[in-house]
Amino acid sequence: MTLPVLSWAALGWALAAILLFWGIGAYNRLMRLRNAIGEAYVALDQHMGERAQVCTQLLERLRPLLPSEQATFDSLDSAQAEAQAAAQAARARPHAGEPVAHLAVAGAVQQAALTRLMSLLEHQHELRAEAGLDALVDELKLIERQRAFARQVFNQAVTQYNAAAQQFPTRVLAGLYGFAEARTL
């Protein structure tokens, strides 16, 4: 028994409509997940900016008090400038792999320099009390905890996006429309 030509055409149109609606839904899901990466990056970027401000204030106060530690201060200044440049590049496309990879490296260098500074301050109790640095150190520690949480949220958004983009058959659509793999920090 054969179906009339009209039934085959209707079946073809129905199949095309199903594929079209699936494609639109998959595209919109990938866009929503990619936008979530951008939203998560905004919060992370805010905390990175706050950290940079507090570090600058801390360095301004410490430079005249500890002239023998200029190398440590210069190291943090340099790392901070590199991290801010990397953050600026990642701000435009937080879902792109290359700028986020550069930010991850710059952030690790900045964190190492900041760890050296905090280690130096741990041994300078009198200096911290005299110069009123305790409030800045406490603020920096709070910002670091907030930044770590924001980084976790960013990484979670990236993981969800990458998982969705790698599922078949969405993977085919992702490749066609340029949904490249995002990178975690």
Coordinates of N, CA, C and O in Angstrom, one line a residue:
M1 N 0.8 -1.2 0.0 CA 0.0 0.0 0.0 C 0.9 1.2 0.0 O 1.8 1.4 0.8
T2 N 0.7 2.1 -0.9 CA 1.4 3.4 -1.0 C 0.6 4.5 -0.5 O -0.6 4.6 -0.7
L3 N 1.3 5.5 0.0 CA 0.7 6.7 0.4 C 0.6 7.7 -0.8 O 1.4 7.7 -1.7
P4 N -0.5 8.4 -0.8 CA -0.6 9.4 -1.9 C 0.5 10.4 -1.9 O 1.1 10.6 -0.9
V5 N 0.8 11.0 -3.0 CA 1.9 12.0 -3.1 C 1.7 13.1 -2.1 O 2.6 13.6 -1.5
L6 N 0.5 13.5 -1.9 CA 0.2 14.6 -1.0 C 0.6 14.3 0.4 O 1.1 15.1 1.2
S7 N 0.4 13.0 0.9 CA 0.8 12.6 2.2 C 2.4 12.6 2.3 O 2.9 12.9 3.4
W8 N 3.1 12.2 1.3 CA 4.6 12.3 1.3 C 5.0 13.7 1.4 O 6.0 14.0 2.2
A9 N 4.4 14.6 0.8 CA 4.8 16.0 0.8 C 4.5 16.6 2.2 O 5.3 17.3 2.8
A10 N 3.3 16.2 2.8 CA 3.0 16.6 4.1 C 4.0 16.1 5.2 O 4.4 16.8 6.1
L11 N 4.4 14.8 5.0 CA 5.4 14.2 5.9 C 6.7 14.9 5.7 O 7.4 15.2 6.8
G12 N 7.1 15.3 4.5 CA 8.3 16.0 4.3 C 8.3 17.4 4.9 O 9.3 17.8 5.6
W13 N 7.2 18.1 4.8 CA 7.1 19.4 5.4 C 7.1 19.3 6.9 O 7.7 20.2 7.6
A14 N 6.4 18.3 7.5 CA 6.4 18.1 8.9 C 7.8 17.8 9.5 O 8.2 18.4 10.5
L15 N 8.5 17.0 8.7 CA 9.9 16.7 9.1 C 10.8 17.9 9.1 O 11.6 18.2 10.0
A16 N 10.6 18.7 8.0 CA 11.4 20.0 7.9 C 11.0 20.9 9.0 O 11.9 21.6 9.6
A17 N 9.8 21.0 9.4 CA 9.4 21.9 10.4 C 10.0 21.5 11.8 O 10.4 22.3 12.6
I18 N 10.0 20.2 12.0 CA 10.6 19.6 13.2 C 12.0 20.0 13.3 O 12.5 20.4 14.3
L19 N 12.8 19.8 12.2 CA 14.2 20.1 12.2 C 14.4 21.6 12.4 O 15.4 22.0 13.1
L20 N 13.6 22.4 11.8 CA 13.7 23.8 11.9 C 13.5 24.3 13.3 O 14.3 25.0 13.9
F21 N 12.5 23.8 14.0 CA 12.2 24.2 15.4 C 13.3 23.6 16.3 O 13.7 24.3 17.2
W22 N 13.8 22.4 16.0 CA 14.9 21.9 16.8 C 16.1 22.8 16.7 O 16.8 23.1 17.6
G23 N 16.4 23.2 15.4 CA 17.6 24.0 15.2 C 17.5 25.4 15.9 O 18.4 25.9 16.5
I24 N 16.3 25.9 15.8 CA 16.1 27.2 16.5 C 16.2 27.1 18.0 O 16.9 27.9 18.7
G25 N 15.7 26.0 18.5 CA 15.8 25.8 20.0 C 17.2 25.5 20.4 O 17.7 26.0 21.4
A26 N 17.9 24.7 19.7 CA 19.3 24.4 20.0 C 20.2 25.7 19.9 O 21.0 25.9 20.8
Y27 N 20.0 26.5 18.9 CA 20.7 27.7 18.7 C 20.5 28.7 19.9 O 21.4 29.2 20.4
N28 N 19.2 28.8 20.2 CA 18.8 29.7 21.3 C 19.4 29.2 22.6 O 19.8 30.0 23.5
R29 N 19.4 27.9 22.8 CA 20.0 27.4 24.1 C 21.5 27.7 24.1 O 22.0 28.1 25.2
L30 N 22.2 27.5 23.0 CA 23.6 27.8 23.0 C 23.9 29.3 23.2 O 24.8 29.7 24.0
M31 N 23.0 30.1 22.7 CA 23.2 31.6 22.9 C 22.9 31.9 24.3 O 23.7 32.7 24.9
R32 N 21.9 31.3 24.9 CA 21.6 31.6 26.3 C 22.8 31.2 27.2 O 23.2 31.9 28.1
L33 N 23.3 30.0 27.0 CA 24.5 29.5 27.8 C 25.7 30.4 27.6 O 26.5 30.7 28.5
R34 N 25.9 30.8 26.3 CA 27.1 31.7 26.0 C 26.9 33.0 26.7 O 27.9 33.6 27.2
N35 N 25.7 33.6 26.7 CA 25.4 34.8 27.4 C 25.6 34.7 28.9 O 26.0 35.6 29.6
A36 N 25.3 33.5 29.5 CA 25.5 33.3 30.9 C 27.0 33.4 31.2 O 27.3 33.8 32.3
I37 N 27.8 33.0 30.3 CA 29.3 33.1 30.5 C 29.6 34.6 30.7 O 30.4 35.0 31.5
G38 N 29.1 35.4 29.8 CA 29.3 36.8 29.8 C 28.8 37.5 31.1 O 29.5 38.3 31.7
E39 N 27.7 37.0 31.6 CA 27.1 37.6 32.8 C 28.0 37.2 34.0 O 28.2 38.0 34.9
A40 N 28.4 35.9 34.0 CA 29.3 35.5 35.1 C 30.7 36.2 35.1 O 31.2 36.5 36.1
Y41 N 31.1 36.5 33.9 CA 32.4 37.2 33.7 C 32.3 38.7 34.3 O 33.2 39.2 34.9
V42 N 31.1 39.3 34.1 CA 30.9 40.7 34.6 C 31.2 40.7 36.1 O 31.9 41.6 36.6
A43 N 30.6 39.7 36.9 CA 30.8 39.7 38.3 C 32.3 39.4 38.7 O 32.8 40.1 39.6
L44 N 32.9 38.5 37.9 CA 34.3 38.2 38.2 C 35.2 39.4 37.9 O 36.1 39.8 38.6
D45 N 34.9 40.1 36.8 CA 35.7 41.3 36.4 C 35.5 42.4 37.4 O 36.5 43.1 37.7
Q46 N 34.4 42.5 38.0 CA 34.2 43.5 39.1 C 35.1 43.2 40.2 O 35.7 44.1 40.8
H47 N 35.2 42.0 40.7 CA 36.0 41.6 41.8 C 37.5 41.8 41.5 O 38.3 42.2 42.3
M48 N 37.8 41.5 40.2 CA 39.2 41.7 39.8 C 39.6 43.2 39.9 O 40.7 43.5 40.3
G49 N 38.7 44.0 39.5 CA 38.9 45.5 39.5 C 39.0 46.0 40.9 O 39.9 46.8 41.3
E50 N 38.2 45.5 41.8 CA 38.3 45.8 43.2 C 39.6 45.4 43.8 O 40.2 46.1 44.6
R51 N 40.0 44.2 43.5 CA 41.3 43.7 44.0 C 42.4 44.6 43.5 O 43.3 44.9 44.3
A52 N 42.4 45.0 42.3 CA 43.4 45.9 41.7 C 43.5 47.2 42.5 O 44.5 47.7 42.8
Q53 N 42.3 47.8 42.8 CA 42.3 49.0 43.5 C 42.9 48.9 44.9 O 43.6 49.8 45.3
V54 N 42.5 47.8 45.6 CA 43.0 47.6 47.0 C 44.5 47.4 46.9 O 45.3 47.9 47.8
C55 N 45.0 46.6 46.0 CA 46.4 46.4 45.8 C 47.2 47.7 45.6 O 48.2 47.9 46.1
T56 N 46.6 48.5 44.7 CA 47.2 49.8 44.5 C 47.3 50.6 45.7 O 48.4 51.2 46.0
Q57 N 46.3 50.7 46.5 CA 46.3 51.4 47.7 C 47.3 50.8 48.7 O 48.0 51.6 49.4
L58 N 47.4 49.6 48.8 CA 48.3 48.9 49.7 C 49.7 49.2 49.2 O 50.6 49.5 50.1
L59 N 50.0 49.1 47.9 CA 51.4 49.4 47.5 C 51.7 50.9 47.7 O 52.9 51.2 48.0
E60 N 50.8 51.8 47.5 CA 51.1 53.2 47.8 C 51.5 53.5 49.2 O 52.4 54.3 49.5
R61 N 50.9 52.7 50.1 CA 51.2 52.9 51.5 C 52.5 52.2 51.9 O 53.2 52.6 52.8
L62 N 52.8 51.1 51.3 CA 54.0 50.3 51.6 C 55.3 50.8 51.0 O 56.3 50.6 51.6
R63 N 55.2 51.4 49.8 CA 56.5 51.8 49.2 C 57.3 52.6 50.1 O 58.5 52.4 50.2
P64 N 56.8 53.7 50.7 CA 57.7 54.5 51.5 C 58.2 53.8 52.8 O 59.2 54.1 53.4
L65 N 57.4 52.8 53.3 CA 57.7 52.2 54.5 C 58.7 51.0 54.4 O 59.4 50.7 55.4
L66 N 58.7 50.4 53.2 CA 59.6 49.3 53.0 C 60.4 49.5 51.7 O 60.1 48.8 50.7
P67 N 61.3 50.4 51.7 CA 62.1 50.6 50.4 C 62.9 49.4 50.0 O 63.2 49.3 48.8
S68 N 63.2 48.5 50.9 CA 64.0 47.4 50.6 C 63.2 46.3 49.8 O 63.8 45.4 49.2
E69 N 61.9 46.5 49.7 CA 61.0 45.5 49.1 C 60.5 46.0 47.7 O 59.5 45.5 47.2
Q70 N 61.2 46.9 47.1 CA 60.8 47.5 45.8 C 60.6 46.4 44.7 O 59.7 46.5 43.9
A71 N 61.4 45.4 44.8 CA 61.3 44.4 43.7 C 60.0 43.6 43.9 O 59.3 43.3 42.8
T72 N 59.6 43.4 45.1 CA 58.3 42.7 45.3 C 57.1 43.6 44.8 O 56.2 43.2 44.2
F73 N 57.2 44.9 45.2 CA 56.2 45.9 44.7 C 56.2 46.0 43.2 O 55.1 46.0 42.6
D74 N 57.3 46.1 42.6 CA 57.4 46.2 41.2 C 56.8 45.0 40.5 O 56.2 45.1 39.4
S75 N 57.1 43.8 41.1 CA 56.6 42.6 40.5 C 55.1 42.6 40.5 O 54.4 42.2 39.6
L76 N 54.5 43.0 41.7 CA 53.0 43.0 41.8 C 52.5 44.1 40.8 O 51.4 43.8 40.2
D77 N 53.1 45.2 40.7 CA 52.7 46.3 39.8 C 52.6 45.7 38.3 O 51.6 45.9 37.6
S78 N 53.7 45.1 37.9 CA 53.8 44.5 36.6 C 52.7 43.4 36.4 O 52.1 43.4 35.3
A79 N 52.6 42.5 37.3 CA 51.6 41.5 37.2 C 50.2 42.0 37.2 O 49.3 41.5 36.4
Q80 N 50.0 43.1 37.9 CA 48.6 43.7 38.0 C 48.3 44.3 36.6 O 47.2 44.2 36.1
A81 N 49.3 45.0 36.1 CA 49.1 45.7 34.8 C 48.8 44.6 33.7 O 47.9 44.8 32.8
E82 N 49.5 43.5 33.7 CA 49.3 42.5 32.7 C 47.9 41.8 32.9 O 47.2 41.6 31.9
A83 N 47.5 41.6 34.2 CA 46.2 41.0 34.4 C 45.1 42.0 34.0 O 44.0 41.5 33.5
Q84 N 45.2 43.3 34.2 CA 44.2 44.2 33.8 C 44.1 44.3 32.3 O 43.0 44.4 31.7
A85 N 45.2 44.2 31.6 CA 45.2 44.2 30.1 C 44.5 42.9 29.6 O 43.7 43.0 28.7
A86 N 44.8 41.8 30.3 CA 44.2 40.5 29.9 C 42.7 40.6 30.2 O 41.9 40.0 29.4
A87 N 42.3 41.1 31.3 CA 40.9 41.3 31.6 C 40.1 42.1 30.6 O 39.0 41.8 30.3
Q88 N 40.8 43.2 30.2 CA 40.2 44.1 29.2 C 40.0 43.3 27.9 O 38.9 43.4 27.3
A89 N 40.9 42.5 27.5 CA 40.7 41.7 26.3 C 39.6 40.7 26.4 O 38.9 40.4 25.5
A90 N 39.6 40.1 27.6 CA 38.5 39.0 27.8 C 37.2 39.6 28.0 O 36.2 39.0 27.7
R91 N 37.1 40.9 28.4 CA 35.8 41.6 28.6 C 35.0 41.6 27.3 O 33.7 41.4 27.4
A92 N 35.6 41.7 26.2 CA 34.9 41.8 24.9 C 34.3 40.5 24.5 O 33.2 40.4 24.0
R93 N 35.0 39.4 24.8 CA 34.6 38.0 24.4 C 35.0 37.0 25.5 O 35.9 36.3 25.3
P94 N 34.2 37.0 26.6 CA 34.6 36.1 27.7 C 34.4 34.6 27.4 O 34.9 33.8 28.1
H95 N 33.7 34.4 26.3 CA 33.5 33.0 25.9 C 34.5 32.5 24.9 O 34.6 31.3 24.6
A96 N 35.4 33.4 24.5 CA 36.5 33.0 23.6 C 37.7 32.4 24.3 O 38.0 32.8 25.4
G97 N 38.3 31.4 23.8 CA 39.3 30.6 24.4 C 40.6 31.4 24.7 O 41.2 31.4 25.8
E98 N 41.1 32.1 23.6 CA 42.4 32.8 23.7 C 42.5 33.9 24.7 O 43.4 33.9 25.6
P99 N 41.6 34.8 24.8 CA 41.7 35.9 25.8 C 41.5 35.4 27.2 O 42.2 35.8 28.1
V100 N 40.7 34.4 27.4 CA 40.5 33.8 28.7 C 41.8 33.0 29.1 O 42.2 33.0 30.3
A101 N 42.4 32.3 28.2 CA 43.6 31.6 28.5 C 44.7 32.6 28.9 O 45.5 32.3 29.9
H102 N 44.8 33.7 28.2 CA 45.8 34.7 28.6 C 45.5 35.3 29.9 O 46.4 35.6 30.8
L103 N 44.2 35.5 30.2 CA 43.8 36.0 31.5 C 44.1 35.0 32.6 O 44.6 35.4 33.7
A104 N 44.0 33.7 32.4 CA 44.3 32.7 33.4 C 45.8 32.7 33.7 O 46.2 32.7 34.9
V105 N 46.6 32.9 32.7 CA 48.1 33.0 33.0 C 48.4 34.2 33.7 O 49.2 34.2 34.7
A106 N 47.9 35.4 33.2 CA 48.2 36.7 33.9 C 47.6 36.7 35.3 O 48.3 37.2 36.3
G107 N 46.5 36.0 35.5 CA 45.9 36.0 36.9 C 46.8 35.1 37.8 O 46.9 35.4 39.0
A108 N 47.3 34.0 37.3 CA 48.2 33.2 38.1 C 49.5 33.9 38.5 O 50.0 33.8 39.7
V109 N 50.0 34.7 37.6 CA 51.2 35.5 37.9 C 50.9 36.6 38.9 O 51.7 36.8 39.9
Q110 N 49.8 37.2 38.8 CA 49.3 38.2 39.7 C 49.1 37.6 41.1 O 49.5 38.2 42.1
Q111 N 48.5 36.4 41.1 CA 48.2 35.8 42.4 C 49.5 35.4 43.1 O 49.6 35.5 44.3
A112 N 50.5 34.9 42.4 CA 51.8 34.6 42.9 C 52.5 35.9 43.5 O 53.0 35.8 44.7
A113 N 52.4 37.0 42.8 CA 53.0 38.2 43.3 C 52.2 38.7 44.6 O 52.8 39.2 45.5
L114 N 50.9 38.6 44.5 CA 50.1 39.0 45.7 C 50.4 38.1 46.9 O 50.4 38.6 48.0
T115 N 50.6 36.8 46.7 CA 50.9 35.9 47.7 C 52.2 36.3 48.4 O 52.4 36.2 49.6
R116 N 53.2 36.7 47.6 CA 54.5 37.1 48.1 C 54.3 38.4 49.0 O 54.9 38.5 50.1
L117 N 53.5 39.3 48.5 CA 53.2 40.5 49.3 C 52.5 40.2 50.6 O 52.9 40.7 51.7
M118 N 51.5 39.3 50.6 CA 50.8 38.9 51.8 C 51.7 38.2 52.8 O 51.6 38.4 54.0
S119 N 52.6 37.4 52.2 CA 53.6 36.7 53.1 C 54.5 37.7 53.8 O 54.8 37.6 55.0
L120 N 54.9 38.7 53.0 CA 55.7 39.8 53.6 C 55.0 40.5 54.7 O 55.5 40.8 55.8
L121 N 53.7 40.8 54.5 CA 52.9 41.5 55.5 C 52.6 40.7 56.7 O 52.4 41.2 57.8
E122 N 52.5 39.4 56.6 CA 52.3 38.5 57.7 C 53.4 38.6 58.8 O 53.1 38.5 59.9
H123 N 54.6 38.9 58.3 CA 55.7 39.1 59.2 C 56.0 40.5 59.7 O 56.9 40.7 60.4
Q124 N 55.1 41.4 59.3 CA 55.3 42.8 59.7 C 54.1 43.3 60.5 O 53.4 44.3 60.2
H125 N 53.8 42.6 61.6 CA 52.7 43.0 62.5 C 52.7 44.4 63.0 O 51.7 45.1 62.9
E126 N 53.8 44.9 63.4 CA 53.9 46.3 63.9 C 53.7 47.3 62.8 O 53.0 48.3 63.0
L127 N 54.3 47.0 61.6 CA 54.1 47.9 60.5 C 52.6 47.9 60.1 O 52.1 49.0 59.8
R128 N 52.0 46.8 60.1 CA 50.6 46.8 59.7 C 49.7 47.6 60.6 O 48.8 48.3 60.2
A129 N 50.0 47.5 61.9 CA 49.2 48.2 62.9 C 49.5 49.7 62.9 O 48.6 50.5 62.9
E130 N 50.8 50.1 62.7 CA 51.2 51.5 62.7 C 50.6 52.2 61.4 O 50.1 53.3 61.5
A131 N 50.7 51.6 60.3 CA 50.3 52.2 59.0 C 48.8 52.1 58.8 O 48.3 52.6 57.7
G132 N 48.1 51.4 59.6 CA 46.7 51.2 59.4 C 46.4 50.3 58.2 O 45.4 50.5 57.5
L133 N 47.2 49.3 58.0 CA 47.1 48.4 56.8 C 46.1 47.2 57.1 O 45.7 46.6 56.2
D134 N 45.8 47.0 58.3 CA 45.0 45.9 58.7 C 43.6 45.9 57.9 O 43.2 44.9 57.5
A135 N 43.1 47.1 57.9 CA 41.8 47.2 57.2 C 41.9 46.9 55.7 O 41.0 46.2 55.1
L136 N 43.0 47.3 55.1 CA 43.2 47.0 53.6 C 43.5 45.5 53.4 O 42.9 44.9 52.5
V137 N 44.2 44.9 54.3 CA 44.5 43.5 54.2 C 43.2 42.7 54.4 O 43.0 41.7 53.6
D138 N 42.4 43.1 55.4 CA 41.1 42.4 55.6 C 40.2 42.6 54.4 O 39.5 41.6 53.9
E139 N 40.2 43.8 53.8 CA 39.4 44.0 52.6 C 39.9 43.2 51.4 O 39.1 42.6 50.7
L140 N 41.2 43.1 51.3 CA 41.7 42.3 50.2 C 41.4 40.8 50.4 O 41.1 40.1 49.4
K141 N 41.4 40.3 51.6 CA 41.1 38.9 51.9 C 39.6 38.6 51.5 O 39.3 37.6 50.9
L142 N 38.7 39.6 51.9 CA 37.3 39.5 51.5 C 37.1 39.5 50.0 O 36.3 38.6 49.5
I143 N 37.8 40.4 49.4 CA 37.6 40.4 47.9 C 38.2 39.1 47.3 O 37.6 38.6 46.3
E144 N 39.2 38.6 47.8 CA 39.7 37.3 47.3 C 38.7 36.2 47.4 O 38.6 35.4 46.5
R145 N 38.0 36.1 48.5 CA 37.0 35.1 48.7 C 35.9 35.3 47.7 O 35.4 34.4 47.1
Q146 N 35.4 36.6 47.5 CA 34.4 36.9 46.6 C 34.8 36.6 45.2 O 34.0 36.1 44.4
R147 N 36.0 36.9 44.8 CA 36.6 36.6 43.5 C 36.6 35.1 43.2 O 36.3 34.7 42.1
A148 N 37.0 34.4 44.2 CA 37.1 32.9 44.1 C 35.7 32.3 43.8 O 35.5 31.4 43.0
F149 N 34.7 32.9 44.5 CA 33.3 32.4 44.3 C 32.9 32.8 42.9 O 32.3 32.0 42.1
A150 N 33.1 34.0 42.5 CA 32.7 34.5 41.1 C 33.5 33.7 40.0 O 32.9 33.4 39.0
R151 N 34.7 33.3 40.3 CA 35.4 32.5 39.4 C 34.8 31.1 39.2 O 34.7 30.5 38.2
Q152 N 34.3 30.5 40.4 CA 33.7 29.3 40.4 C 32.4 29.3 39.5 O 32.1 28.4 38.8
V153 N 31.6 30.4 39.7 CA 30.4 30.6 38.9 C 30.7 30.7 37.4 O 30.0 30.1 36.6
F154 N 31.7 31.4 37.1 CA 32.2 31.6 35.7 C 32.5 30.2 35.1 O 32.1 29.8 34.0
N155 N 33.3 29.5 35.9 CA 33.8 28.1 35.4 C 32.6 27.2 35.2 O 32.5 26.4 34.3
Q156 N 31.6 27.3 36.1 CA 30.4 26.5 36.0 C 29.6 26.8 34.7 O 29.1 26.0 34.0
A157 N 29.5 28.1 34.4 CA 28.8 28.6 33.2 C 29.5 28.1 32.0 O 28.9 27.6 31.0
V158 N 30.8 28.1 32.0 CA 31.6 27.6 30.9 C 31.4 26.1 30.7 O 31.2 25.6 29.6
T159 N 31.4 25.4 31.8 CA 31.2 23.9 31.7 C 29.9 23.6 31.2 O 29.8 22.7 30.3
Q160 N 28.8 24.3 31.6 CA 27.5 24.0 31.1 C 27.4 24.3 29.6 O 26.8 23.5 28.8
Y161 N 28.0 25.4 29.2 CA 28.0 25.8 27.7 C 28.8 24.7 26.9 O 28.3 24.2 25.9
N162 N 29.9 24.3 27.4 CA 30.7 23.4 26.6 C 30.0 22.0 26.5 O 30.1 21.4 25.5
A163 N 29.4 21.6 27.6 CA 28.6 20.3 27.6 C 27.5 20.4 26.6 O 27.3 19.4 25.8
A164 N 26.8 21.5 26.6 CA 25.7 21.6 25.6 C 26.2 21.6 24.2 O 25.6 21.0 23.3
A165 N 27.3 22.3 23.9 CA 27.9 22.4 22.6 C 28.5 21.1 22.1 O 28.6 20.9 20.9
Q166 N 28.8 20.2 23.0 CA 29.4 19.0 22.6 C 28.4 17.8 22.4 O 28.8 16.7 22.0
Q167 N 27.2 18.0 22.8 CA 26.2 17.0 22.7 C 25.8 16.8 21.2 O 25.6 17.8 20.5
F168 N 25.6 15.6 20.8 CA 25.1 15.3 19.4 C 23.6 15.4 19.5 O 23.0 14.9 20.5
P169 N 22.9 15.9 18.6 CA 23.3 16.5 17.3 C 23.6 18.0 17.4 O 23.9 18.7 16.4
T170 N 23.5 18.6 18.6 CA 23.7 20.0 18.8 C 25.2 20.4 18.3 O 25.4 21.5 17.9
R171 N 26.1 19.4 18.5 CA 27.5 19.7 18.1 C 27.6 20.1 16.6 O 28.4 20.9 16.3
V172 N 26.8 19.5 15.8 CA 26.8 19.8 14.4 C 26.4 21.3 14.2 O 27.0 22.0 13.5
L173 N 25.3 21.7 14.8 CA 24.8 23.0 14.7 C 25.8 24.0 15.3 O 26.1 25.1 14.8
A174 N 26.5 23.6 16.4 CA 27.5 24.5 17.1 C 28.6 24.7 16.1 O 29.2 25.9 16.0
G175 N 29.1 23.7 15.4 CA 30.1 23.9 14.4 C 29.7 24.7 13.3 O 30.5 25.6 12.8
L176 N 28.5 24.6 12.8 CA 28.0 25.4 11.7 C 28.0 26.9 12.0 O 28.2 27.8 11.2
Y177 N 27.6 27.2 13.3 CA 27.4 28.6 13.6 C 28.5 29.2 14.5 O 28.4 30.3 15.0
G178 N 29.6 28.5 14.6 CA 30.8 29.1 15.2 C 30.7 29.1 16.7 O 31.4 30.0 17.3
F179 N 30.0 28.2 17.3 CA 30.0 28.1 18.8 C 31.3 27.4 19.2 O 31.2 26.1 19.4
A180 N 32.4 28.1 19.4 CA 33.6 27.4 19.8 C 33.6 27.1 21.3 O 32.9 27.6 22.0
E181 N 34.5 26.2 21.6 CA 34.7 25.8 23.0 C 35.2 26.9 23.8 O 36.1 27.6 23.5
A182 N 34.6 27.2 25.0 CA 35.0 28.2 25.9 C 36.0 27.6 26.9 O 36.1 26.4 27.0
R183 N 36.7 28.5 27.6 CA 37.8 28.0 28.5 C 37.5 28.5 29.9 O 37.0 29.6 30.1
T184 N 37.8 27.6 30.8 CA 37.6 28.0 32.2 C 38.9 28.7 32.7 O 39.9 28.7 32.1
L185 N 38.7 29.4 33.9 CA 39.8 30.1 34.5 C 40.4 29.3 35.6 O 39.8 28.7 36.4

